[in-house]
Amino acid sequence: MIITIGILLAGFLLGLLLKGRVKLPTSAITLASICLLLFILGLEIGGNRELLANLPTMGLTALVVSVLAILGSVVLARLFTKKEELAPPVNERPSPTETGDKPGGGMRDSLIIVGCFVAGVLVALARWVPDGLPMDQITTWGLYLLLICVGF
């Protein structure tokens, strides 16, 4: 735990030191580390035959819980939000270029992340994973990279 907090703090301090001097592609590095972690998760899930056998039951349970959580969030948001606060008028909304957002960027990144997970499962099912691959170490370093980016 101390190492984790130290790495997060190191990323924060590095961000403070380099602020305004160096522009690092932290969002791209963050996305890459998330993809690495989900690919490895896919490898582990695809390689676990017992988990794959129980996936339909667990998937249905996860779907029901997710749908109920989303419905509950929407209902409570509607109850506690005034109608005029839900969305600003069209002429007051910033354009994507003003906010620095790329059109479709969030959806594209989400699809990339899901694709990395699915690719990991497929690679494991095809048994293309070399024996002796240090998954724990790769996962640990992927998490460290992600923590540095979050701190930065």
PDB file of C-alpha atoms in Angstrom:
ATOM      1  CA  MET A   1       0.000   0.000   0.000  1.00  0.00           C
ATOM      2  CA  ILE A   2       2.862   2.363   0.777  1.00  0.00           C
ATOM      3  CA  ILE A   3       4.369   1.692  -2.662  1.00  0.00           C
ATOM      4  CA  THR A   4       1.029   2.439  -4.335  1.00  0.00           C
ATOM      5  CA  ILE A   5       0.587   5.743  -2.507  1.00  0.00           C
ATOM      6  CA  GLY A   6       4.238   6.609  -3.166  1.00  0.00           C
ATOM      7  CA  ILE A   7       3.871   6.039  -6.899  1.00  0.00           C
ATOM      8  CA  LEU A   8       0.680   8.112  -7.010  1.00  0.00           C
ATOM      9  CA  LEU A   9       2.430  10.869  -5.066  1.00  0.00           C
ATOM     10  CA  ALA A  10       5.469  10.652  -7.376  1.00  0.00           C
ATOM     11  CA  GLY A  11       3.203  11.174 -10.389  1.00  0.00           C
ATOM     12  CA  PHE A  12       1.605  14.170  -8.656  1.00  0.00           C
ATOM     13  CA  LEU A  13       4.983  15.724  -7.808  1.00  0.00           C
ATOM     14  CA  LEU A  14       6.261  15.049 -11.322  1.00  0.00           C
ATOM     15  CA  GLY A  15       3.187  16.800 -12.695  1.00  0.00           C
ATOM     16  CA  LEU A  16       3.838  19.812 -10.473  1.00  0.00           C
ATOM     17  CA  LEU A  17       7.509  19.988 -11.472  1.00  0.00           C
ATOM     18  CA  LEU A  18       6.848  19.707 -15.205  1.00  0.00           C
ATOM     19  CA  LYS A  19       3.717  21.868 -15.276  1.00  0.00           C
ATOM     20  CA  GLY A  20       3.924  24.244 -18.215  1.00  0.00           C
ATOM     21  CA  ARG A  21       7.331  22.917 -19.333  1.00  0.00           C
ATOM     22  CA  VAL A  22       6.585  19.537 -20.836  1.00  0.00           C
ATOM     23  CA  LYS A  23       3.356  18.360 -22.447  1.00  0.00           C
ATOM     24  CA  LEU A  24       3.086  14.605 -21.975  1.00  0.00           C
ATOM     25  CA  PRO A  25       0.315  12.612 -23.674  1.00  0.00           C
ATOM     26  CA  THR A  26      -1.044  11.442 -20.318  1.00  0.00           C
ATOM     27  CA  SER A  27      -4.477  10.578 -21.690  1.00  0.00           C
ATOM     28  CA  ALA A  28      -2.922   8.323 -24.348  1.00  0.00           C
ATOM     29  CA  ILE A  29      -0.604   6.714 -21.779  1.00  0.00           C
ATOM     30  CA  THR A  30      -3.547   6.228 -19.399  1.00  0.00           C
ATOM     31  CA  LEU A  31      -5.616   4.616 -22.155  1.00  0.00           C
ATOM     32  CA  ALA A  32      -2.688   2.342 -23.079  1.00  0.00           C
ATOM     33  CA  SER A  33      -2.206   1.202 -19.466  1.00  0.00           C
ATOM     34  CA  ILE A  34      -5.951   0.554 -19.051  1.00  0.00           C
ATOM     35  CA  CYS A  35      -5.910  -1.458 -22.287  1.00  0.00           C
ATOM     36  CA  LEU A  36      -2.921  -3.464 -21.053  1.00  0.00           C
ATOM     37  CA  LEU A  37      -4.647  -4.236 -17.756  1.00  0.00           C
ATOM     38  CA  LEU A  38      -7.906  -5.265 -19.416  1.00  0.00           C
ATOM     39  CA  PHE A  39      -6.085  -7.375 -21.998  1.00  0.00           C
ATOM     40  CA  ILE A  40      -4.376  -9.251 -19.151  1.00  0.00           C
ATOM     41  CA  LEU A  41      -7.710  -9.581 -17.344  1.00  0.00           C
ATOM     42  CA  GLY A  42      -9.144 -11.033 -20.556  1.00  0.00           C
ATOM     43  CA  LEU A  43      -6.233 -13.483 -20.734  1.00  0.00           C
ATOM     44  CA  GLU A  44      -6.889 -14.630 -17.191  1.00  0.00           C
ATOM     45  CA  ILE A  45     -10.635 -14.985 -17.723  1.00  0.00           C
ATOM     46  CA  GLY A  46     -10.198 -16.743 -21.066  1.00  0.00           C
ATOM     47  CA  GLY A  47      -7.770 -19.182 -19.476  1.00  0.00           C
ATOM     48  CA  ASN A  48     -10.054 -20.064 -16.567  1.00  0.00           C
ATOM     49  CA  ARG A  49     -12.349 -22.874 -17.803  1.00  0.00           C
ATOM     50  CA  GLU A  50     -14.472 -22.944 -14.635  1.00  0.00           C
ATOM     51  CA  LEU A  51     -15.149 -19.215 -14.876  1.00  0.00           C
ATOM     52  CA  LEU A  52     -16.073 -19.510 -18.555  1.00  0.00           C
ATOM     53  CA  ALA A  53     -18.536 -22.300 -17.724  1.00  0.00           C
ATOM     54  CA  ASN A  54     -20.271 -20.050 -15.156  1.00  0.00           C
ATOM     55  CA  LEU A  55     -20.167 -16.934 -17.347  1.00  0.00           C
ATOM     56  CA  PRO A  56     -23.800 -17.119 -18.594  1.00  0.00           C
ATOM     57  CA  THR A  57     -25.159 -17.193 -15.034  1.00  0.00           C
ATOM     58  CA  MET A  58     -22.811 -14.472 -13.817  1.00  0.00           C
ATOM     59  CA  GLY A  59     -23.460 -12.390 -16.933  1.00  0.00           C
ATOM     60  CA  LEU A  60     -27.224 -12.483 -16.406  1.00  0.00           C
ATOM     61  CA  THR A  61     -26.803 -11.495 -12.761  1.00  0.00           C
ATOM     62  CA  ALA A  62     -24.474  -8.633 -13.729  1.00  0.00           C
ATOM     63  CA  LEU A  63     -26.928  -7.455 -16.385  1.00  0.00           C
ATOM     64  CA  VAL A  64     -29.841  -7.392 -13.927  1.00  0.00           C
ATOM     65  CA  VAL A  65     -27.801  -5.544 -11.287  1.00  0.00           C
ATOM     66  CA  SER A  66     -26.520  -3.030 -13.877  1.00  0.00           C
ATOM     67  CA  VAL A  67     -29.981  -2.320 -15.318  1.00  0.00           C
ATOM     68  CA  LEU A  68     -31.478  -1.847 -11.856  1.00  0.00           C
ATOM     69  CA  ALA A  69     -28.614   0.444 -10.787  1.00  0.00           C
ATOM     70  CA  ILE A  70     -28.979   2.581 -13.911  1.00  0.00           C
ATOM     71  CA  LEU A  71     -32.765   2.788 -13.555  1.00  0.00           C
ATOM     72  CA  GLY A  72     -32.431   3.725  -9.889  1.00  0.00           C
ATOM     73  CA  SER A  73     -29.896   6.444 -10.742  1.00  0.00           C
ATOM     74  CA  VAL A  74     -32.123   7.891 -13.467  1.00  0.00           C
ATOM     75  CA  VAL A  75     -35.224   7.875 -11.253  1.00  0.00           C
ATOM     76  CA  LEU A  76     -33.418   9.539  -8.338  1.00  0.00           C
ATOM     77  CA  ALA A  77     -31.780  12.106 -10.630  1.00  0.00           C
ATOM     78  CA  ARG A  78     -35.204  13.012 -12.041  1.00  0.00           C
ATOM     79  CA  LEU A  79     -36.719  13.291  -8.560  1.00  0.00           C
ATOM     80  CA  PHE A  80     -34.016  15.546  -7.143  1.00  0.00           C
ATOM     81  CA  THR A  81     -33.222  17.719 -10.169  1.00  0.00           C
ATOM     82  CA  LYS A  82     -35.296  20.633 -11.309  1.00  0.00           C
ATOM     83  CA  LYS A  83     -36.410  20.380 -14.908  1.00  0.00           C
ATOM     84  CA  GLU A  84     -34.585  23.554 -16.041  1.00  0.00           C
ATOM     85  CA  GLU A  85     -31.322  22.328 -14.466  1.00  0.00           C
ATOM     86  CA  LEU A  86     -31.160  19.147 -16.542  1.00  0.00           C
ATOM     87  CA  ALA A  87     -29.546  20.760 -19.583  1.00  0.00           C
ATOM     88  CA  PRO A  88     -28.539  24.324 -20.411  1.00  0.00           C
ATOM     89  CA  PRO A  89     -30.188  25.961 -23.410  1.00  0.00           C
ATOM     90  CA  VAL A  90     -28.595  25.067 -26.729  1.00  0.00           C
ATOM     91  CA  ASN A  91     -27.109  28.550 -27.196  1.00  0.00           C
ATOM     92  CA  GLU A  92     -25.309  28.289 -23.816  1.00  0.00           C
ATOM     93  CA  ARG A  93     -23.679  24.896 -24.384  1.00  0.00           C
ATOM     94  CA  PRO A  94     -19.986  24.971 -25.299  1.00  0.00           C
ATOM     95  CA  SER A  95     -19.067  23.377 -28.599  1.00  0.00           C
ATOM     96  CA  PRO A  96     -16.749  20.333 -28.585  1.00  0.00           C
ATOM     97  CA  THR A  97     -13.933  22.492 -29.984  1.00  0.00           C
ATOM     98  CA  GLU A  98     -14.307  24.967 -27.094  1.00  0.00           C
ATOM     99  CA  THR A  99     -14.022  22.218 -24.488  1.00  0.00           C
ATOM    100  CA  GLY A 100     -11.149  20.475 -26.279  1.00  0.00           C
ATOM    101  CA  ASP A 101     -13.175  17.292 -26.749  1.00  0.00           C
ATOM    102  CA  LYS A 102     -12.836  15.272 -29.906  1.00  0.00           C
ATOM    103  CA  PRO A 103     -16.179  14.290 -31.411  1.00  0.00           C
ATOM    104  CA  GLY A 104     -16.837  10.640 -30.570  1.00  0.00           C
ATOM    105  CA  GLY A 105     -13.618  10.416 -28.510  1.00  0.00           C
ATOM    106  CA  GLY A 106     -15.273   8.977 -25.400  1.00  0.00           C
ATOM    107  CA  MET A 107     -17.166   6.315 -27.320  1.00  0.00           C
ATOM    108  CA  ARG A 108     -14.098   5.446 -29.380  1.00  0.00           C
ATOM    109  CA  ASP A 109     -11.964   5.024 -26.249  1.00  0.00           C
ATOM    110  CA  SER A 110     -14.646   2.863 -24.620  1.00  0.00           C
ATOM    111  CA  LEU A 111     -14.784   0.608 -27.670  1.00  0.00           C
ATOM    112  CA  ILE A 112     -10.987   0.323 -27.683  1.00  0.00           C
ATOM    113  CA  ILE A 113     -11.006  -0.686 -24.005  1.00  0.00           C
ATOM    114  CA  VAL A 114     -13.731  -3.302 -24.513  1.00  0.00           C
ATOM    115  CA  GLY A 115     -11.879  -4.554 -27.599  1.00  0.00           C
ATOM    116  CA  CYS A 116      -8.696  -5.062 -25.568  1.00  0.00           C
ATOM    117  CA  PHE A 117     -10.578  -7.171 -23.041  1.00  0.00           C
ATOM    118  CA  VAL A 118     -12.264  -9.255 -25.757  1.00  0.00           C
ATOM    119  CA  ALA A 119      -8.908  -9.668 -27.533  1.00  0.00           C
ATOM    120  CA  GLY A 120      -7.383 -10.976 -24.292  1.00  0.00           C
ATOM    121  CA  VAL A 121     -10.168 -13.531 -23.884  1.00  0.00           C
ATOM    122  CA  LEU A 122      -9.830 -14.669 -27.519  1.00  0.00           C
ATOM    123  CA  VAL A 123      -6.035 -14.962 -27.278  1.00  0.00           C
ATOM    124  CA  ALA A 124      -6.402 -17.100 -24.150  1.00  0.00           C
ATOM    125  CA  LEU A 125      -9.090 -19.281 -25.746  1.00  0.00           C
ATOM    126  CA  ALA A 126      -6.840 -19.814 -28.768  1.00  0.00           C
ATOM    127  CA  ARG A 127      -4.050 -20.776 -26.328  1.00  0.00           C
ATOM    128  CA  TRP A 128      -1.607 -18.280 -27.853  1.00  0.00           C
ATOM    129  CA  VAL A 129      -0.281 -17.255 -24.437  1.00  0.00           C
ATOM    130  CA  PRO A 130       3.287 -18.462 -23.866  1.00  0.00           C
ATOM    131  CA  ASP A 131       3.866 -20.503 -20.723  1.00  0.00           C
ATOM    132  CA  GLY A 132       5.704 -18.745 -17.935  1.00  0.00           C
ATOM    133  CA  LEU A 133       4.498 -15.246 -18.850  1.00  0.00           C
ATOM    134  CA  PRO A 134       4.810 -13.178 -15.632  1.00  0.00           C
ATOM    135  CA  MET A 135       1.200 -11.901 -15.566  1.00  0.00           C
ATOM    136  CA  ASP A 136       1.477 -10.633 -11.982  1.00  0.00           C
ATOM    137  CA  GLN A 137       4.516  -8.483 -12.793  1.00  0.00           C
ATOM    138  CA  ILE A 138       2.972  -7.127 -16.011  1.00  0.00           C
ATOM    139  CA  THR A 139      -0.223  -6.257 -14.132  1.00  0.00           C
ATOM    140  CA  THR A 140       1.730  -4.572 -11.336  1.00  0.00           C
ATOM    141  CA  TRP A 141       3.752  -2.411 -13.745  1.00  0.00           C
ATOM    142  CA  GLY A 142       0.599  -1.562 -15.716  1.00  0.00           C
ATOM    143  CA  LEU A 143      -1.041  -0.404 -12.484  1.00  0.00           C
ATOM    144  CA  TYR A 144       2.046   1.635 -11.572  1.00  0.00           C
ATOM    145  CA  LEU A 145       1.954   3.350 -14.967  1.00  0.00           C
ATOM    146  CA  LEU A 146      -1.735   4.100 -14.518  1.00  0.00           C
ATOM    147  CA  LEU A 147      -1.124   5.521 -11.017  1.00  0.00           C
ATOM    148  CA  ILE A 148       1.641   7.791 -12.300  1.00  0.00           C
ATOM    149  CA  CYS A 149      -0.669   9.122 -15.012  1.00  0.00           C
ATOM    150  CA  VAL A 150      -3.487   9.679 -12.527  1.00  0.00           C
ATOM    151  CA  GLY A 151      -1.105  11.509 -10.192  1.00  0.00           C
ATOM    152  CA  PHE A 152       0.318  13.542 -13.066  1.00  0.00           C
TER     153      PHE A 152
END
